[in-house]
Amino acid sequence: MLVGDRIRLSDVARAAGVSLATASKALNGSGRMTAETRERVRQAAEAMGFRPNAMARALSSQRSFTVGLLTNDGYGRFSMPVMAGVAEALVDQGVSVFMCGIEDDAALGRLHVEAMLDKQVDGIICSGKRIDRRLPVDLSDLPVPVVYVFTDAPEGAVSLVSDDAQGAREAAEWLAGLGRRRLAHVTGPASFASARERARVFREVTGPDSTVLHGAWSEAWGHEAVARLWDGSAPPPDGLFCGNDQIARGAVDALRERGVAVPGDVSVVGFDNWEIVAAATRPPLTSIDMNLKDLGREAGRLMLALSEGRAVEPGVRRQPCRLVVRQSCGGGSAR
Amino acid sequence: MLVGDRIRLSDVARAAGVSLATASKALNGSGRMTAETRERVRQAAEAMGFRPNAMARALSSQRSFTVGLLTNDGYGRFSMPVMAGVAEALVDQGVSVFMCGIEDDAALGRLHVEAMLDKQVDGIICSGKRIDRRLPVDLSDLPVPVVYVFTDAPEGAVSLVSDDAQGAREAAEWLAGLGRRRLAHVTGPASFASARERARVFREVTGPDSTVLHGAWSEAWGHEAVARLWDGSAPPPDGLFCGNDQIARGAVDALRERGVAVPGDVSVVGFDNWEIVAAATRPPLTSIDMNLKDLGREAGRLMLALSEGRAVEPGVRRQPCRLVVRQSCGGGSAR
DNA sequence: ATGAAAGCGCTAACAT
DNA sequence: ATGTTAGCGCTTTCAT
């Protein structure tokens, strides 16, 4: 990486013996010319280590090859994988990602959106941490396309979420497939659309009377739920599908404390596949992964299409989850 | 946020009855003119909702008002707070942050650095997840300034890390101040400079013979260490300083399992103050916070200085940690 | 104190 | 098939 004056397009053009315009077209694959000429220019650019000045290019082409990624997820639990996916999808096209954390601060959100617009981003990807809440920014009527990921989106927007129903079905069927018959679902507050949807599907698989317990998204709730299930008069479950890995962790800890064997007596499936929690649980948790990086990658692709003016069907796209098998269920290896 | 043609500087100039040049200078606080003129232009710009085109500005001024943030921290545990701090320090100056995750992929790193350079970033902040390892990219000889955060940096670079020594001292003295006399330190591998440094200071405070146990940065190691300490012939500790919150969590769990009361019989301090772990531990962990956001904020300030051509003393700057009191130590409230 | 004019490096009509 | 030229919107000498 050397300092020194950068090579300009005019240098390349001169070296290749063509005009500025031809050089531009040759390198951008636009215009019309002999393959030979195009190649000669390419070679010259390559040889001279030409890197186009993105600012100049943006100024004249009205495309900055930059997209903004807005997130309210302060810990990056959801947005980091999404960002990695977005970047992966776009890096080949020379597009980079402006990431801005705004927490739930509307003023900060406005500030960052304006900054993005000033920087002429080609589009904004808005990513959240739950699918039924919005970020505190109004992204309608923007002069650039917007893609929503893992957040609630306005009518008619392009949006991407993980498929809660399919994920819940994977989990429930995995437990059933292991021969577990008395299944219970311990999950987060019913105020979360994801919790309701997963519960709905869980019941669809396990029967309308099966047990669903709503509580907090916490280890403490996992604990408490186990107490309720095991201290009641009904026979306790032999399979537990938990709404997230923290609940699952709390449940597994509680079971160990009361001498119930996991996976011997009970199989437990978590949700999120949060490595740091799932792997540290004893035994490590089998869990549903939302494939957030794939979500990001797809968001990147859609953004690319939009910013090139290609049409994209609006609406909510659901991307599949996958089951990650560890040891909390016993039984088979990966499906 | 309305669509429609953006107001250009020329529009503002016309409205204020001055030339383009004067308008530019008025808004940038440069040049010489009556305060009255400057104000008139400001008002006009304000009234018309003028937002300068960042690309055009960058093209002519050679400053993009953009900095790149490179990180190899895939989970964002360290880099998200750092990014938030950086952004906070820069947002007022109209500077935004390009964030790129590169994991430990040298090729990806090169790619992103080149992309940043093409985009004419004013500087690059390179942030890692341990202070004695580098990212797989060579950032020397770049045509822009570089600031290193929470990562090893080349000789003569500007670099920022949290103060392990001071953090460890806080922890040890807090335990001592609580009247704990038999202290032990359970931490990560001695191959980590941070682990060695904290252990050194721990011994400095507690005496050269006090117990230091190196192992993995995991809950499992916390468990095992407790087994070693409590199953030995020596009287067990009454105060435990753990190298991170996961170790502390493992230790606390192990202690509960063997009926040792925390904080009744033993006080435990963690490190990192990773909310998700510290708060879920029973009892919640008192822990050392590395103030990563402050680290980021300071990195932002330094970058600003550098990119404005102000001189910055090279070398490693250590930023203080702070003790966050929860319930795993008993005793007082916040210091 | 203010303004005219020359770029910054590139793209995209429009000519040839 | 290739080249000429006029911008993109702003900053910045250099005149006045």
XYZ file of C-alpha atoms (C1' of nucleotides) in Angstrom:
702
model
C 0.000 0.000 0.000
C 2.048 2.948 -1.190
C 1.549 6.600 -0.612
C 2.099 8.985 -3.478
C -0.059 10.509 -6.104
C -2.796 8.280 -7.225
C -3.086 7.288 -10.836
C -6.004 8.965 -12.533
C -8.143 7.721 -15.321
C -6.489 10.184 -17.648
C -3.139 8.517 -16.949
C -4.561 5.168 -17.865
C -6.144 6.579 -21.000
C -2.875 8.095 -22.126
C -0.969 4.900 -21.427
C -3.499 2.869 -23.385
C -3.548 5.372 -26.185
C -7.253 6.120 -25.988
C -9.393 9.024 -24.890
C -10.661 9.607 -21.394
C -14.165 8.633 -22.379
C -13.108 5.382 -23.952
C -11.052 4.489 -20.945
C -14.029 5.151 -18.690
C -16.329 3.016 -20.780
C -13.773 0.274 -21.141
C -13.394 -0.093 -17.400
C -17.090 0.189 -16.646
C -18.105 -2.307 -19.272
C -20.323 0.279 -20.852
C -20.247 1.833 -24.299
C -19.198 0.044 -27.448
C -15.674 -0.756 -28.592
C -13.556 -3.618 -29.823
C -12.825 -6.260 -27.274
C -9.208 -5.620 -28.032
C -9.371 -1.974 -27.012
C -11.287 -2.767 -23.873
C -8.740 -5.319 -22.907
C -5.832 -3.002 -23.610
C -7.299 -0.394 -21.285
C -7.967 -2.986 -18.623
C -4.400 -4.162 -18.802
C -3.051 -0.651 -18.551
C -5.236 0.114 -15.544
C -4.215 -3.114 -13.893
C -0.545 -2.547 -14.622
C -0.614 0.973 -13.254
C -2.595 0.000 -10.190
C -5.391 2.345 -11.087
C -8.071 2.805 -8.431
C -10.904 5.045 -9.470
C -11.683 7.970 -7.218
C -14.973 6.983 -5.713
C -15.933 10.558 -4.888
C -15.545 11.748 -8.433
C -17.371 8.748 -9.722
C -20.185 9.283 -7.265
C -20.449 12.937 -8.063
C -20.960 12.410 -11.735
C -22.825 9.132 -11.717
C -25.086 9.930 -8.783
C -24.226 6.576 -7.267
C -21.961 6.417 -4.271
C -21.569 2.641 -4.135
C -22.324 2.921 -0.480
C -25.299 1.732 1.528
C -26.278 2.704 5.036
C -27.069 0.139 7.691
C -29.163 1.477 10.516
C -29.613 -0.580 13.648
C -31.005 -0.185 17.131
C -29.242 -3.248 18.401
C -26.597 -1.951 20.772
C -24.953 -5.262 21.480
C -24.697 -6.266 17.873
C -26.158 -9.660 18.652
C -28.399 -9.426 15.610
C -26.878 -6.658 13.578
C -23.291 -7.873 13.390
C -24.165 -11.067 11.530
C -26.585 -9.110 9.372
C -23.883 -6.594 8.580
C -21.391 -9.299 7.724
C -23.929 -10.793 5.315
C -24.736 -7.473 3.718
C -21.080 -6.639 3.276
C -20.424 -10.063 1.801
C -23.128 -9.633 -0.784
C -21.966 -6.188 -1.794
C -18.210 -6.214 -1.557
C -17.748 -7.731 -5.008
C -19.726 -4.901 -6.517
C -17.486 -2.419 -4.781
C -20.242 -1.340 -2.472
C -19.422 -0.640 1.160
C -21.539 -0.367 4.248
C -22.015 2.587 6.537
C -23.098 1.226 9.860
C -24.868 3.388 12.426
C -26.129 2.373 15.821
C -28.961 4.559 16.987
C -30.276 2.696 20.003
C -33.833 3.912 20.415
C -32.987 7.535 20.106
C -35.130 9.233 17.479
C -32.954 12.330 17.296
C -29.839 10.253 16.781
C -31.690 8.275 14.156
C -32.642 11.381 12.238
C -29.102 12.657 12.487
C -27.642 9.492 11.044
C -30.199 9.221 8.299
C -29.453 12.771 7.233
C -25.754 12.050 7.329
C -26.340 9.037 5.101
C -28.389 11.052 2.696
C -25.729 13.744 2.591
C -23.219 11.063 1.788
C -25.507 10.038 -1.049
C -25.919 6.444 0.014
C -27.495 4.337 -2.693
C -29.906 2.868 -0.188
C -30.570 2.215 3.468
C -30.933 -1.109 5.190
C -32.844 -0.814 8.403
C -32.283 -3.633 10.839
C -33.824 -4.227 14.235
C -33.976 -6.803 16.954
C -37.608 -7.784 16.868
C -39.972 -8.126 13.969
C -42.937 -6.313 15.449
C -41.320 -3.048 16.436
C -40.016 -0.233 14.317
C -36.931 1.855 14.689
C -37.688 5.390 15.784
C -37.071 6.816 12.324
C -39.339 7.506 9.422
C -37.813 6.057 6.304
C -40.734 6.557 3.991
C -40.430 9.213 1.305
C -36.674 8.901 1.188
C -35.014 9.568 -2.148
C -33.284 6.189 -1.919
C -34.544 2.625 -1.640
C -34.961 1.033 1.781
C -34.830 -2.621 2.807
C -36.021 -3.718 6.230
C -34.401 -6.624 8.037
C -35.628 -8.202 11.227
C -37.886 -5.315 12.063
C -41.418 -4.239 11.420
C -41.848 -2.514 8.092
C -44.445 -0.223 6.612
C -47.019 -1.483 4.128
C -45.546 -2.047 0.704
C -41.925 -2.071 1.854
C -39.323 -4.667 0.991
C -38.683 -6.621 4.136
C -36.838 -9.686 5.317
C -37.406 -11.711 8.461
C -36.546 -15.175 9.625
C -39.283 -17.749 9.407
C -40.487 -18.215 12.965
C -43.107 -20.718 11.954
C -40.691 -22.947 10.119
C -38.124 -22.641 12.917
C -40.669 -23.605 15.538
C -41.813 -26.519 13.409
C -38.219 -27.770 13.070
C -37.846 -27.676 16.826
C -41.133 -29.345 17.677
C -40.734 -32.019 15.050
C -37.194 -32.710 16.129
C -38.405 -33.379 19.663
C -41.280 -35.478 18.400
C -38.946 -37.375 16.101
C -36.847 -38.260 19.125
C -39.869 -39.978 20.596
C -40.730 -37.208 23.025
C -44.478 -37.106 23.563
C -45.158 -34.706 26.434
C -43.858 -31.470 24.988
C -43.969 -28.015 26.508
C -43.010 -24.641 25.102
C -41.475 -22.046 27.398
C -41.102 -18.733 25.700
C -41.059 -14.946 25.913
C -43.895 -12.493 26.440
C -46.998 -12.968 24.336
C -46.594 -9.336 23.386
C -43.898 -10.457 20.948
C -45.237 -11.523 17.579
C -42.419 -14.046 17.289
C -43.392 -15.657 20.562
C -47.038 -15.914 19.498
C -46.190 -17.290 16.084
C -43.808 -19.918 17.392
C -46.333 -20.916 20.035
C -49.030 -21.235 17.398
C -46.936 -23.574 15.306
C -45.799 -25.503 18.355
C -49.437 -26.222 19.126
C -50.095 -27.084 15.520
C -47.468 -29.802 15.757
C -48.064 -31.016 19.288
C -51.820 -30.642 19.602
C -54.033 -27.809 20.749
C -53.808 -28.640 24.449
C -50.073 -28.789 24.769
C -48.467 -26.523 27.325
C -47.238 -23.065 26.383
C -45.813 -20.811 29.073
C -45.119 -17.142 28.381
C -42.688 -15.170 30.518
C -39.574 -13.040 30.152
C -36.761 -13.754 27.696
C -34.487 -14.582 30.610
C -32.694 -17.398 32.345
C -34.693 -16.615 35.452
C -37.899 -17.349 33.593
C -36.480 -20.660 32.365
C -35.852 -21.552 35.970
C -39.249 -20.562 37.137
C -41.009 -22.338 34.308
C -39.299 -25.572 35.217
C -40.451 -25.144 38.777
C -44.017 -24.716 37.599
C -43.908 -27.657 35.237
C -42.225 -30.046 37.623
C -43.978 -29.047 40.820
C -47.467 -29.277 39.378
C -49.679 -32.313 39.643
C -49.511 -33.128 35.939
C -46.752 -35.435 34.746
C -43.797 -33.265 33.731
C -42.771 -32.873 30.094
C -40.147 -35.033 28.443
C -39.399 -32.404 25.816
C -38.942 -28.674 26.176
C -38.865 -26.164 23.361
C -37.604 -22.841 24.686
C -38.169 -19.459 23.048
C -34.539 -18.472 23.277
C -31.247 -19.855 24.445
C -31.289 -17.930 27.681
C -34.589 -19.442 28.723
C -33.258 -22.828 27.680
C -30.127 -22.285 29.705
C -32.139 -21.376 32.778
C -34.321 -24.417 32.288
C -31.397 -26.785 31.874
C -29.740 -25.386 34.985
C -32.963 -25.763 36.947
C -33.398 -29.327 35.772
C -29.874 -30.233 36.756
C -30.469 -28.728 40.155
C -33.483 -30.890 40.694
C -31.752 -33.996 39.457
C -33.627 -34.335 36.199
C -31.295 -35.588 33.475
C -30.849 -33.652 30.234
C -31.072 -35.202 27.728
C -31.744 -38.467 29.592
C -35.150 -37.561 31.009
C -35.876 -34.420 29.049
C -34.767 -33.095 25.678
C -34.356 -29.344 25.391
C -34.236 -27.182 22.268
C -33.334 -23.499 22.376
C -33.750 -20.691 19.871
C -31.260 -18.174 18.445
C -28.221 -20.423 18.558
C -26.334 -17.792 20.442
C -23.026 -19.565 20.532
C -21.889 -17.986 23.766
C -24.945 -19.232 25.640
C -25.680 -22.429 23.760
C -22.147 -23.763 23.966
C -21.659 -22.930 27.637
C -24.804 -24.695 28.777
C -24.305 -28.084 30.359
C -25.011 -29.982 28.206
C -24.575 -27.670 25.185
C -27.858 -26.678 23.640
C -29.404 -27.914 20.474
C -30.913 -24.735 19.088
C -32.611 -23.048 16.159
C -30.368 -20.701 14.212
C -32.028 -17.825 12.400
C -29.326 -17.637 9.740
C -28.937 -13.931 10.237
C -25.964 -13.727 7.946
C -28.056 -15.176 5.147
C -30.705 -12.625 5.950
C -28.096 -9.921 5.575
C -26.769 -11.397 2.364
C -30.228 -11.459 0.873
C -30.849 -7.907 2.047
C -27.663 -6.906 0.279
C -28.802 -8.573 -2.939
C -32.182 -6.914 -2.820
C -30.588 -3.552 -2.152
C -28.313 -4.040 -5.096
C -31.254 -4.779 -7.336
C -33.157 -1.769 -6.077
C -30.264 0.594 -6.422
C -29.728 -0.537 -9.978
C -33.327 0.241 -10.651
C -34.396 -3.366 -11.065
C -37.886 -4.095 -9.812
C -38.269 -5.928 -6.529
C -41.533 -7.401 -5.380
C -42.505 -5.638 -2.150
C -43.681 -7.536 0.913
C -42.272 -9.625 3.715
C -39.846 -12.377 2.760
C -39.331 -15.145 5.280
C -35.987 -16.891 5.298
C -35.678 -20.354 6.785
C -34.076 -21.156 10.120
C -31.999 -24.258 10.709
C -31.635 -26.672 13.570
C -28.170 -26.906 15.088
C -27.681 -30.128 16.963
C -25.608 -30.218 20.129
C -26.214 -32.422 23.119
C -29.286 -31.227 24.956
C -31.642 -33.510 23.069
C -29.691 -36.708 22.815
C -30.564 -38.726 19.750
C -29.380 -38.339 16.201
C -26.784 -36.222 14.527
C -27.589 -33.358 12.165
C -30.606 -33.822 9.943
C -37.764 13.955 4.553
C -38.924 15.044 1.154
C -37.848 13.825 -2.200
C -37.278 16.349 -4.899
C -34.309 18.238 -6.105
C -31.890 19.106 -3.415
C -30.996 22.681 -2.744
C -27.529 23.497 -3.982
C -25.087 25.988 -2.659
C -25.751 28.158 -5.685
C -29.401 28.392 -4.666
C -28.439 29.553 -1.227
C -25.986 32.051 -2.654
C -28.610 33.526 -4.934
C -31.153 33.736 -2.129
C -28.663 35.477 0.115
C -27.583 37.761 -2.660
C -23.936 36.732 -2.607
C -21.626 34.781 -4.852
C -21.041 31.067 -4.719
C -17.611 31.609 -3.253
C -18.858 33.814 -0.468
C -21.639 31.410 0.369
C -19.157 28.569 0.600
C -16.877 30.493 2.901
C -19.743 31.770 4.991
C -20.970 28.290 5.717
C -17.543 26.831 6.327
C -16.457 29.594 8.643
C -13.513 30.261 6.372
C -12.566 33.362 4.413
C -13.161 36.924 5.503
C -16.461 38.807 5.442
C -18.720 40.866 7.640
C -20.445 38.982 10.389
C -23.644 40.270 8.931
C -23.069 38.658 5.546
C -22.049 35.387 7.106
C -25.167 35.349 9.178
C -27.394 36.196 6.253
C -26.033 33.243 4.302
C -26.432 30.973 7.298
C -30.034 32.004 7.659
C -30.759 31.430 4.025
C -29.184 27.981 4.100
C -31.099 27.102 7.217
C -34.365 28.395 5.826
C -33.978 26.505 2.586
C -32.915 23.317 4.299
C -29.617 23.268 2.482
C -27.551 20.091 2.884
C -24.210 20.182 1.165
C -23.451 17.381 -1.243
C -20.811 15.413 0.568
C -19.409 13.896 -2.615
C -18.799 17.223 -4.236
C -17.299 18.575 -1.100
C -15.058 15.581 -0.742
C -13.961 15.771 -4.337
C -12.757 19.300 -4.095
C -11.571 19.409 -0.511
C -9.920 15.999 -0.488
C -11.696 15.188 2.746
C -14.544 12.722 2.725
C -15.696 13.262 6.309
C -15.739 9.541 6.614
C -13.592 7.195 8.657
C -13.271 3.459 8.307
C -13.616 1.133 11.265
C -11.994 -2.229 10.749
C -12.697 -5.026 13.192
C -12.098 -8.723 13.521
C -14.675 -9.130 16.227
C -17.488 -11.090 14.647
C -19.859 -10.935 17.562
C -19.492 -7.241 18.093
C -18.924 -7.736 21.794
C -16.042 -5.283 21.724
C -16.481 -3.454 18.475
C -20.099 -2.373 18.813
C -19.460 -0.240 21.884
C -16.281 1.056 20.309
C -18.171 1.959 17.164
C -20.883 3.703 19.131
C -18.221 5.768 20.875
C -16.434 6.630 17.671
C -19.660 7.640 16.003
C -20.635 9.725 18.993
C -17.373 11.647 18.912
C -17.589 12.291 15.198
C -21.223 12.811 14.418
C -21.195 16.482 15.372
C -18.404 17.102 12.926
C -20.459 15.477 10.221
C -18.123 12.528 10.061
C -19.586 9.073 9.603
C -18.226 5.623 10.139
C -17.719 2.844 7.627
C -17.680 -0.361 9.559
C -16.154 -3.529 8.157
C -15.932 -6.890 9.787
C -13.059 -8.928 8.437
C -12.852 -11.798 10.898
C -9.328 -13.087 10.552
C -9.332 -13.185 6.811
C -6.358 -11.335 5.374
C -7.774 -11.214 1.862
C -11.045 -9.776 3.107
C -9.074 -7.295 5.147
C -7.117 -6.106 2.146
C -10.288 -5.848 0.134
C -11.985 -3.673 2.716
C -8.980 -1.476 3.251
C -8.753 -0.861 -0.474
C -12.442 -0.105 -0.599
C -11.981 2.390 2.215
C -9.086 4.011 0.458
C -11.067 4.216 -2.760
C -13.804 5.900 -0.825
C -11.191 8.354 0.388
C -11.733 7.809 4.072
C -10.025 10.444 6.169
C -8.588 7.776 8.404
C -8.900 4.202 9.588
C -9.601 2.977 13.081
C -8.452 -0.551 13.581
C -10.113 -2.352 16.458
C -9.532 -5.846 17.750
C -10.526 -8.084 20.579
C -7.246 -8.560 22.344
C -4.389 -6.185 22.894
C -1.567 -8.488 21.980
C -2.665 -9.625 18.558
C -2.869 -7.759 15.305
C -5.473 -7.850 12.636
C -4.302 -9.607 9.495
C -3.817 -6.375 7.588
C -0.859 -4.110 7.094
C -1.897 -0.557 7.822
C 1.526 1.012 7.740
C 2.355 3.270 4.790
C -1.247 4.163 4.231
C -1.947 7.615 2.839
C -4.314 8.264 5.747
C -3.883 8.289 9.523
C -4.577 5.154 11.538
C -5.644 4.758 15.157
C -5.512 1.375 16.864
C -8.043 0.411 19.514
C -7.920 -2.657 21.667
C -5.382 -4.371 19.488
C -1.650 -4.617 19.174
C -0.147 -1.740 17.223
C 3.137 -1.194 15.430
C 5.880 0.882 16.972
C 5.163 4.592 16.819
C 1.456 4.201 16.123
C -1.358 5.946 17.950
C -3.060 3.340 20.037
C -5.694 3.044 22.729
C -6.275 0.206 25.170
C -8.046 -0.182 28.464
C -5.901 -0.116 31.541
C -5.655 -3.725 32.669
C -3.433 -2.863 35.583
C -5.765 -0.261 36.984
C -8.792 -2.500 36.409
C -7.177 -5.391 38.202
C -6.166 -3.095 41.052
C -9.763 -1.848 41.411
C -10.968 -5.416 41.652
C -8.372 -6.636 44.112
C -8.668 -3.587 46.318
C -12.424 -3.813 46.291
C -12.223 -7.365 47.603
C -9.618 -6.385 50.161
C -11.686 -3.385 51.208
C -14.556 -5.741 51.901
C -12.361 -7.508 54.419
C -11.545 -10.468 52.220
C -8.084 -11.773 53.037
C -7.619 -15.050 51.192
C -7.878 -13.896 47.604
C -7.435 -15.936 44.456
C -7.337 -14.922 40.817
C -8.808 -17.257 38.208
C -8.121 -16.077 34.718
C -7.470 -16.884 31.072
C -4.401 -18.336 29.395
C -1.058 -16.837 30.337
C -0.500 -16.425 26.626
C -2.721 -13.346 26.813
C -0.882 -10.186 27.783
C -4.004 -8.943 29.559
C -4.150 -12.045 31.697
C -0.488 -11.719 32.650
C -0.774 -8.026 33.421
C -3.848 -8.406 35.567
C -2.269 -11.294 37.404
C 0.861 -9.229 38.039
C -1.125 -6.414 39.592
C -3.301 -8.829 41.530
C -0.153 -10.209 43.149
C 1.116 -6.722 43.727
C -1.965 -5.992 45.788
C -2.453 -9.323 47.500
C 1.112 -10.436 48.016
C 3.524 -12.449 45.917
C 2.286 -15.825 47.072
C -1.378 -15.374 46.395
C -3.036 -17.866 44.126
C -3.296 -17.270 40.401
C -4.821 -19.940 38.192
C -4.602 -19.729 34.412
C -7.007 -21.604 32.183
C -9.479 -20.983 29.367
C -11.742 -17.930 29.146
C -14.738 -20.166 29.763
C -17.397 -21.033 32.284
C -16.055 -24.550 32.320
C -12.713 -23.283 33.561
C -14.449 -21.280 36.290
C -16.059 -24.512 37.426
C -12.888 -26.467 37.376
C -10.913 -23.803 39.174
C -13.405 -23.811 42.014
C -13.039 -27.557 42.266
C -9.281 -27.187 42.517
C -9.440 -24.429 45.072
C -12.043 -26.024 47.287
C -10.945 -29.630 47.054
C -7.327 -28.899 47.937
C -5.877 -29.095 51.386
C -5.357 -25.335 51.709
C -8.179 -23.267 53.194
C -10.318 -22.045 50.311
C -10.379 -18.371 49.291
C -12.927 -15.929 50.618
C -12.507 -13.643 47.595
C -12.273 -14.508 43.912
C -11.190 -12.172 41.149
C -12.042 -13.737 37.799
C -10.453 -12.823 34.473
C -13.775 -12.450 32.709
C -17.455 -12.727 33.439
C -17.775 -16.157 31.943
C -15.169 -17.577 34.270
C -16.869 -15.775 37.132
C -20.195 -17.188 36.143
C -18.809 -20.704 36.038
C -17.226 -20.184 39.428
C -20.378 -18.825 41.017
C -22.404 -21.718 39.620
C -19.865 -24.191 40.947
C -19.898 -22.566 44.358
C -23.665 -22.683 44.559
C -23.569 -26.324 43.612
C -21.246 -27.093 46.431
C -23.247 -25.051 48.918
C -20.776 -22.231 49.302
C -22.620 -18.950 49.681
C -21.901 -16.034 47.344
C -21.419 -13.413 48.616
C -21.860 -14.841 52.142
C -18.762 -17.010 52.204
C -16.992 -15.750 49.105
C -17.014 -12.497 47.194
C -16.594 -12.732 43.426
C -15.556 -10.038 40.950
C -15.709 -10.556 37.206
C -14.165 -8.662 34.306
C -15.725 -7.197 31.128
C -19.069 -6.342 32.645
C -20.790 -8.198 29.877
C -24.318 -7.350 30.841
C -25.828 -10.502 29.439
C -23.592 -12.716 31.545
C -23.109 -10.537 34.589
C -26.787 -9.825 35.094
C -27.919 -13.417 34.588
C -25.536 -14.866 37.138
C -27.055 -15.746 40.489
C -26.262 -13.484 42.248
C -25.525 -10.856 39.572
C -21.833 -10.172 39.166
C -19.879 -7.220 40.366
C -17.504 -6.694 37.478
C -14.867 -4.473 35.918
C -16.094 -2.514 32.913
C -13.522 -1.550 30.300
C -15.441 1.530 29.213
C -15.188 0.526 25.600
C -17.461 3.288 24.473
C -15.120 5.825 26.029
C -12.273 4.113 24.257
C -14.136 4.559 21.010
C -14.968 8.150 21.774
C -11.327 8.928 22.449
C -10.312 7.116 19.284
C -12.745 9.293 17.403
C -11.265 12.444 18.899
C -7.743 11.398 18.073
C -8.747 10.536 14.543
C -10.347 13.915 14.165
C -7.181 15.621 15.300
C -5.064 13.553 12.964
C -7.277 14.099 9.982
C -7.218 17.830 10.569
C -3.468 17.653 10.546
C -3.047 18.389 14.231
C -0.157 16.600 15.874
C -0.902 13.649 18.090
C 1.647 12.103 20.390
C 2.187 8.517 19.268
C 2.242 5.642 21.701
C -0.148 3.519 23.716
C -2.790 5.347 25.715
C -4.395 3.442 28.576
C -7.937 4.371 29.516
C -9.262 3.551 32.955
C -11.701 0.766 33.744
C -14.434 1.111 36.334
C -15.923 -1.191 38.917
C -19.618 -1.940 38.492
C -21.161 -3.127 41.717
C -23.869 -5.767 41.667
C -24.438 -8.422 44.295
C -21.693 -11.000 44.051
C -19.467 -9.287 46.586
C -21.886 -8.154 49.207
C -20.779 -5.039 50.991
C -21.016 -1.432 49.927
C -22.706 0.336 47.102
C -20.858 1.993 44.220
C -17.598 3.688 45.121
C -15.047 42.262 1.919
C -16.590 39.959 -2.099
C -16.615 37.633 -6.541
C -14.887 35.291 -10.994
C -13.054 31.344 -12.461
C -10.341 27.274 -12.402
C -10.372 22.942 -11.067
C -11.268 18.094 -8.108
C -11.598 13.064 -11.309
C -15.004 11.045 -13.349
C -19.413 9.958 -16.409
C -22.422 10.505 -20.231
C -24.465 12.889 -24.015
C -23.399 13.916 -28.387
C -20.264 14.125 -32.410
C -17.546 12.083 -35.679
C -15.671 2.416 -32.658
C -13.732 6.284 -30.571
C -13.297 11.099 -29.146
C -14.961 15.914 -27.633
C -17.072 18.257 -24.298
C -20.083 19.674 -20.848
C -21.128 19.060 -16.504
C -21.688 16.737 -11.224
C -21.603 20.631 -6.666
C -18.337 22.228 -4.195
C -13.655 24.601 -2.581
C -10.129 27.736 -3.288
C -6.827 30.683 -5.270
C -6.517 35.108 -7.062
C -8.479 39.493 -8.587
C -10.924 43.510 -7.505
